[in-house]
Amino acid sequence: MSTTVAVAPLTTTDAELLVAAARQAAEQAEVPVSVTVLDAGGHLLAFRRDDRAVLISGETSTRKAYTALQLNAPTADLVDAVRPDGLFHTLPTALDRPLLFIAGGVPVHREGRLIGAVGVGGGAPDQDHGFATVAVEAIA
């Protein structure tokens, strides 16, 4: 008899809530951003770029979400790991899909299981991390 408990996956409704919460936090700070939400498989569930957000924010938000998902950790916690003496020093260039070790990516968990990630780009790294964290807390 299996004791595995199924956990509901991240839905598009969840993803839209994550985007809305991150955008609201960014708007209150008057920071135009892009927000990306990926499911547990790394597939895009939602994306939104503010009209005034810098173009590269779309790519950085996606890479931050992907990095947080792959390493199951906020990218803010991984910044030191890619320094020359860090554990993941060569990891940013070792994969086909580049990782981005800049704050703003946060994994999303449900009942202790990884179900996706959100990434925010466009603000300062600490701001992006704060917006992504607000979003994750909104669906907790």
JSON list of N, CA and C in Angstrom, two decimals, residues 32-38 44 46-50 52-66 97 100 119-123 128:
[
{"chain": "A", "resi": 32, "resn": "PRO", "atom": "N", "xyz": [8.38, 49.21, -12.52]},
{"chain": "A", "resi": 32, "resn": "PRO", "atom": "CA", "xyz": [7.84, 48.39, -13.60]},
{"chain": "A", "resi": 32, "resn": "PRO", "atom": "C", "xyz": [8.61, 47.08, -13.71]},
{"chain": "A", "resi": 33, "resn": "VAL", "atom": "N", "xyz": [7.89, 45.97, -13.78]},
{"chain": "A", "resi": 33, "resn": "VAL", "atom": "CA", "xyz": [8.54, 44.65, -13.75]},
{"chain": "A", "resi": 33, "resn": "VAL", "atom": "C", "xyz": [7.92, 43.69, -14.76]},
{"chain": "A", "resi": 34, "resn": "SER", "atom": "N", "xyz": [8.63, 42.61, -14.95]},
{"chain": "A", "resi": 34, "resn": "SER", "atom": "CA", "xyz": [8.11, 41.43, -15.63]},
{"chain": "A", "resi": 34, "resn": "SER", "atom": "C", "xyz": [8.01, 40.33, -14.60]},
{"chain": "A", "resi": 35, "resn": "VAL", "atom": "N", "xyz": [6.98, 39.49, -14.75]},
{"chain": "A", "resi": 35, "resn": "VAL", "atom": "CA", "xyz": [6.77, 38.38, -13.83]},
{"chain": "A", "resi": 35, "resn": "VAL", "atom": "C", "xyz": [6.55, 37.11, -14.63]},
{"chain": "A", "resi": 36, "resn": "THR", "atom": "N", "xyz": [7.28, 36.06, -14.27]},
{"chain": "A", "resi": 36, "resn": "THR", "atom": "CA", "xyz": [7.15, 34.76, -14.92]},
{"chain": "A", "resi": 36, "resn": "THR", "atom": "C", "xyz": [6.77, 33.72, -13.87]},
{"chain": "A", "resi": 37, "resn": "VAL", "atom": "N", "xyz": [5.84, 32.84, -14.22]},
{"chain": "A", "resi": 37, "resn": "VAL", "atom": "CA", "xyz": [5.48, 31.72, -13.36]},
{"chain": "A", "resi": 37, "resn": "VAL", "atom": "C", "xyz": [5.67, 30.43, -14.16]},
{"chain": "A", "resi": 38, "resn": "LEU", "atom": "N", "xyz": [6.44, 29.50, -13.59]},
{"chain": "A", "resi": 38, "resn": "LEU", "atom": "CA", "xyz": [6.68, 28.20, -14.20]},
{"chain": "A", "resi": 38, "resn": "LEU", "atom": "C", "xyz": [6.07, 27.10, -13.34]},
{"chain": "A", "resi": 44, "resn": "LEU", "atom": "N", "xyz": [6.05, 27.27, -18.88]},
{"chain": "A", "resi": 44, "resn": "LEU", "atom": "CA", "xyz": [5.45, 28.58, -18.63]},
{"chain": "A", "resi": 44, "resn": "LEU", "atom": "C", "xyz": [3.95, 28.44, -18.33]},
{"chain": "A", "resi": 46, "resn": "ALA", "atom": "N", "xyz": [2.38, 31.46, -16.68]},
{"chain": "A", "resi": 46, "resn": "ALA", "atom": "CA", "xyz": [1.93, 32.85, -16.79]},
{"chain": "A", "resi": 46, "resn": "ALA", "atom": "C", "xyz": [3.14, 33.76, -16.95]},
{"chain": "A", "resi": 47, "resn": "PHE", "atom": "N", "xyz": [2.89, 34.84, -17.69]},
{"chain": "A", "resi": 47, "resn": "PHE", "atom": "CA", "xyz": [3.93, 35.85, -17.88]},
{"chain": "A", "resi": 47, "resn": "PHE", "atom": "C", "xyz": [3.26, 37.20, -18.08]},
{"chain": "A", "resi": 48, "resn": "ARG", "atom": "N", "xyz": [3.86, 38.23, -17.53]},
{"chain": "A", "resi": 48, "resn": "ARG", "atom": "CA", "xyz": [3.34, 39.58, -17.71]},
{"chain": "A", "resi": 48, "resn": "ARG", "atom": "C", "xyz": [4.50, 40.56, -17.63]},
{"chain": "A", "resi": 49, "resn": "ARG", "atom": "N", "xyz": [4.60, 41.43, -18.64]},
{"chain": "A", "resi": 49, "resn": "ARG", "atom": "CA", "xyz": [5.61, 42.50, -18.61]},
{"chain": "A", "resi": 49, "resn": "ARG", "atom": "C", "xyz": [4.88, 43.82, -18.63]},
{"chain": "A", "resi": 50, "resn": "ASP", "atom": "N", "xyz": [5.17, 44.67, -17.64]},
{"chain": "A", "resi": 50, "resn": "ASP", "atom": "CA", "xyz": [4.60, 46.00, -17.62]},
{"chain": "A", "resi": 50, "resn": "ASP", "atom": "C", "xyz": [5.07, 46.76, -18.85]},
{"chain": "A", "resi": 52, "resn": "ARG", "atom": "N", "xyz": [6.15, 49.66, -19.13]},
{"chain": "A", "resi": 52, "resn": "ARG", "atom": "CA", "xyz": [7.34, 50.47, -18.87]},
{"chain": "A", "resi": 52, "resn": "ARG", "atom": "C", "xyz": [8.55, 49.65, -18.42]},
{"chain": "A", "resi": 53, "resn": "ALA", "atom": "N", "xyz": [8.39, 48.35, -18.29]},
{"chain": "A", "resi": 53, "resn": "ALA", "atom": "CA", "xyz": [9.52, 47.52, -17.83]},
{"chain": "A", "resi": 53, "resn": "ALA", "atom": "C", "xyz": [10.59, 47.42, -18.90]},
{"chain": "A", "resi": 54, "resn": "VAL", "atom": "N", "xyz": [11.82, 47.37, -18.47]},
{"chain": "A", "resi": 54, "resn": "VAL", "atom": "CA", "xyz": [12.91, 47.22, -19.45]},
{"chain": "A", "resi": 54, "resn": "VAL", "atom": "C", "xyz": [12.74, 45.88, -20.15]},
{"chain": "A", "resi": 55, "resn": "LEU", "atom": "N", "xyz": [13.08, 45.86, -21.43]},
{"chain": "A", "resi": 55, "resn": "LEU", "atom": "CA", "xyz": [12.84, 44.66, -22.23]},
{"chain": "A", "resi": 55, "resn": "LEU", "atom": "C", "xyz": [13.52, 43.41, -21.67]},
{"chain": "A", "resi": 56, "resn": "ILE", "atom": "N", "xyz": [14.72, 43.57, -21.17]},
{"chain": "A", "resi": 56, "resn": "ILE", "atom": "CA", "xyz": [15.46, 42.41, -20.68]},
{"chain": "A", "resi": 56, "resn": "ILE", "atom": "C", "xyz": [14.80, 41.79, -19.45]},
{"chain": "A", "resi": 57, "resn": "SER", "atom": "N", "xyz": [13.91, 42.52, -18.81]},
{"chain": "A", "resi": 57, "resn": "SER", "atom": "CA", "xyz": [13.26, 42.00, -17.59]},
{"chain": "A", "resi": 57, "resn": "SER", "atom": "C", "xyz": [12.44, 40.75, -17.89]},
{"chain": "A", "resi": 58, "resn": "GLY", "atom": "N", "xyz": [11.94, 40.63, -19.11]},
{"chain": "A", "resi": 58, "resn": "GLY", "atom": "CA", "xyz": [11.19, 39.42, -19.45]},
{"chain": "A", "resi": 58, "resn": "GLY", "atom": "C", "xyz": [12.08, 38.20, -19.39]},
{"chain": "A", "resi": 59, "resn": "GLU", "atom": "N", "xyz": [13.27, 38.31, -19.96]},
{"chain": "A", "resi": 59, "resn": "GLU", "atom": "CA", "xyz": [14.21, 37.18, -19.95]},
{"chain": "A", "resi": 59, "resn": "GLU", "atom": "C", "xyz": [14.75, 36.93, -18.55]},
{"chain": "A", "resi": 60, "resn": "THR", "atom": "N", "xyz": [15.08, 38.00, -17.82]},
{"chain": "A", "resi": 60, "resn": "THR", "atom": "CA", "xyz": [15.64, 37.78, -16.49]},
{"chain": "A", "resi": 60, "resn": "THR", "atom": "C", "xyz": [14.60, 37.17, -15.54]},
{"chain": "A", "resi": 61, "resn": "SER", "atom": "N", "xyz": [13.35, 37.60, -15.66]},
{"chain": "A", "resi": 61, "resn": "SER", "atom": "CA", "xyz": [12.34, 37.02, -14.77]},
{"chain": "A", "resi": 61, "resn": "SER", "atom": "C", "xyz": [12.18, 35.53, -15.04]},
{"chain": "A", "resi": 62, "resn": "THR", "atom": "N", "xyz": [12.24, 35.14, -16.30]},
{"chain": "A", "resi": 62, "resn": "THR", "atom": "CA", "xyz": [12.10, 33.73, -16.64]},
{"chain": "A", "resi": 62, "resn": "THR", "atom": "C", "xyz": [13.29, 32.92, -16.16]},
{"chain": "A", "resi": 63, "resn": "ARG", "atom": "N", "xyz": [14.48, 33.44, -16.34]},
{"chain": "A", "resi": 63, "resn": "ARG", "atom": "CA", "xyz": [15.68, 32.72, -15.90]},
{"chain": "A", "resi": 63, "resn": "ARG", "atom": "C", "xyz": [15.74, 32.63, -14.37]},
{"chain": "A", "resi": 64, "resn": "LYS", "atom": "N", "xyz": [15.31, 33.67, -13.70]},
{"chain": "A", "resi": 64, "resn": "LYS", "atom": "CA", "xyz": [15.28, 33.61, -12.23]},
{"chain": "A", "resi": 64, "resn": "LYS", "atom": "C", "xyz": [14.30, 32.54, -11.76]},
{"chain": "A", "resi": 65, "resn": "ALA", "atom": "N", "xyz": [13.14, 32.48, -12.38]},
{"chain": "A", "resi": 65, "resn": "ALA", "atom": "CA", "xyz": [12.16, 31.45, -12.01]},
{"chain": "A", "resi": 65, "resn": "ALA", "atom": "C", "xyz": [12.73, 30.07, -12.28]},
{"chain": "A", "resi": 66, "resn": "TYR", "atom": "N", "xyz": [13.36, 29.88, -13.44]},
{"chain": "A", "resi": 66, "resn": "TYR", "atom": "CA", "xyz": [13.93, 28.58, -13.80]},
{"chain": "A", "resi": 66, "resn": "TYR", "atom": "C", "xyz": [15.03, 28.18, -12.81]},
{"chain": "A", "resi": 97, "resn": "ARG", "atom": "N", "xyz": [20.35, 25.47, -20.76]},
{"chain": "A", "resi": 97, "resn": "ARG", "atom": "CA", "xyz": [19.51, 26.62, -20.44]},
{"chain": "A", "resi": 97, "resn": "ARG", "atom": "C", "xyz": [20.18, 27.38, -19.30]},
{"chain": "A", "resi": 100, "resn": "LEU", "atom": "N", "xyz": [20.30, 31.94, -13.75]},
{"chain": "A", "resi": 100, "resn": "LEU", "atom": "CA", "xyz": [20.60, 33.32, -13.41]},
{"chain": "A", "resi": 100, "resn": "LEU", "atom": "C", "xyz": [20.58, 33.47, -11.90]},
{"chain": "A", "resi": 119, "resn": "GLY", "atom": "N", "xyz": [9.41, 34.25, -10.95]},
{"chain": "A", "resi": 119, "resn": "GLY", "atom": "CA", "xyz": [10.56, 35.11, -11.13]},
{"chain": "A", "resi": 119, "resn": "GLY", "atom": "C", "xyz": [10.12, 36.51, -11.46]},
{"chain": "A", "resi": 120, "resn": "VAL", "atom": "N", "xyz": [10.81, 37.47, -10.89]},
{"chain": "A", "resi": 120, "resn": "VAL", "atom": "CA", "xyz": [10.50, 38.88, -11.13]},
{"chain": "A", "resi": 120, "resn": "VAL", "atom": "C", "xyz": [11.78, 39.58, -11.59]},
{"chain": "A", "resi": 121, "resn": "GLY", "atom": "N", "xyz": [11.66, 40.39, -12.64]},
{"chain": "A", "resi": 121, "resn": "GLY", "atom": "CA", "xyz": [12.78, 41.16, -13.15]},
{"chain": "A", "resi": 121, "resn": "GLY", "atom": "C", "xyz": [12.36, 42.58, -13.46]},
{"chain": "A", "resi": 122, "resn": "GLY", "atom": "N", "xyz": [13.27, 43.49, -13.36]},
{"chain": "A", "resi": 122, "resn": "GLY", "atom": "CA", "xyz": [12.98, 44.88, -13.70]},
{"chain": "A", "resi": 122, "resn": "GLY", "atom": "C", "xyz": [13.37, 45.85, -12.61]},
{"chain": "A", "resi": 123, "resn": "GLY", "atom": "N", "xyz": [13.36, 45.40, -11.37]},
{"chain": "A", "resi": 123, "resn": "GLY", "atom": "CA", "xyz": [13.75, 46.26, -10.26]},
{"chain": "A", "resi": 123, "resn": "GLY", "atom": "C", "xyz": [15.17, 45.92, -9.83]},
{"chain": "A", "resi": 128, "resn": "ASP", "atom": "N", "xyz": [13.11, 42.90, -6.53]},
{"chain": "A", "resi": 128, "resn": "ASP", "atom": "CA", "xyz": [12.53, 41.76, -7.25]},
{"chain": "A", "resi": 128, "resn": "ASP", "atom": "C", "xyz": [12.29, 40.59, -6.31]}
]
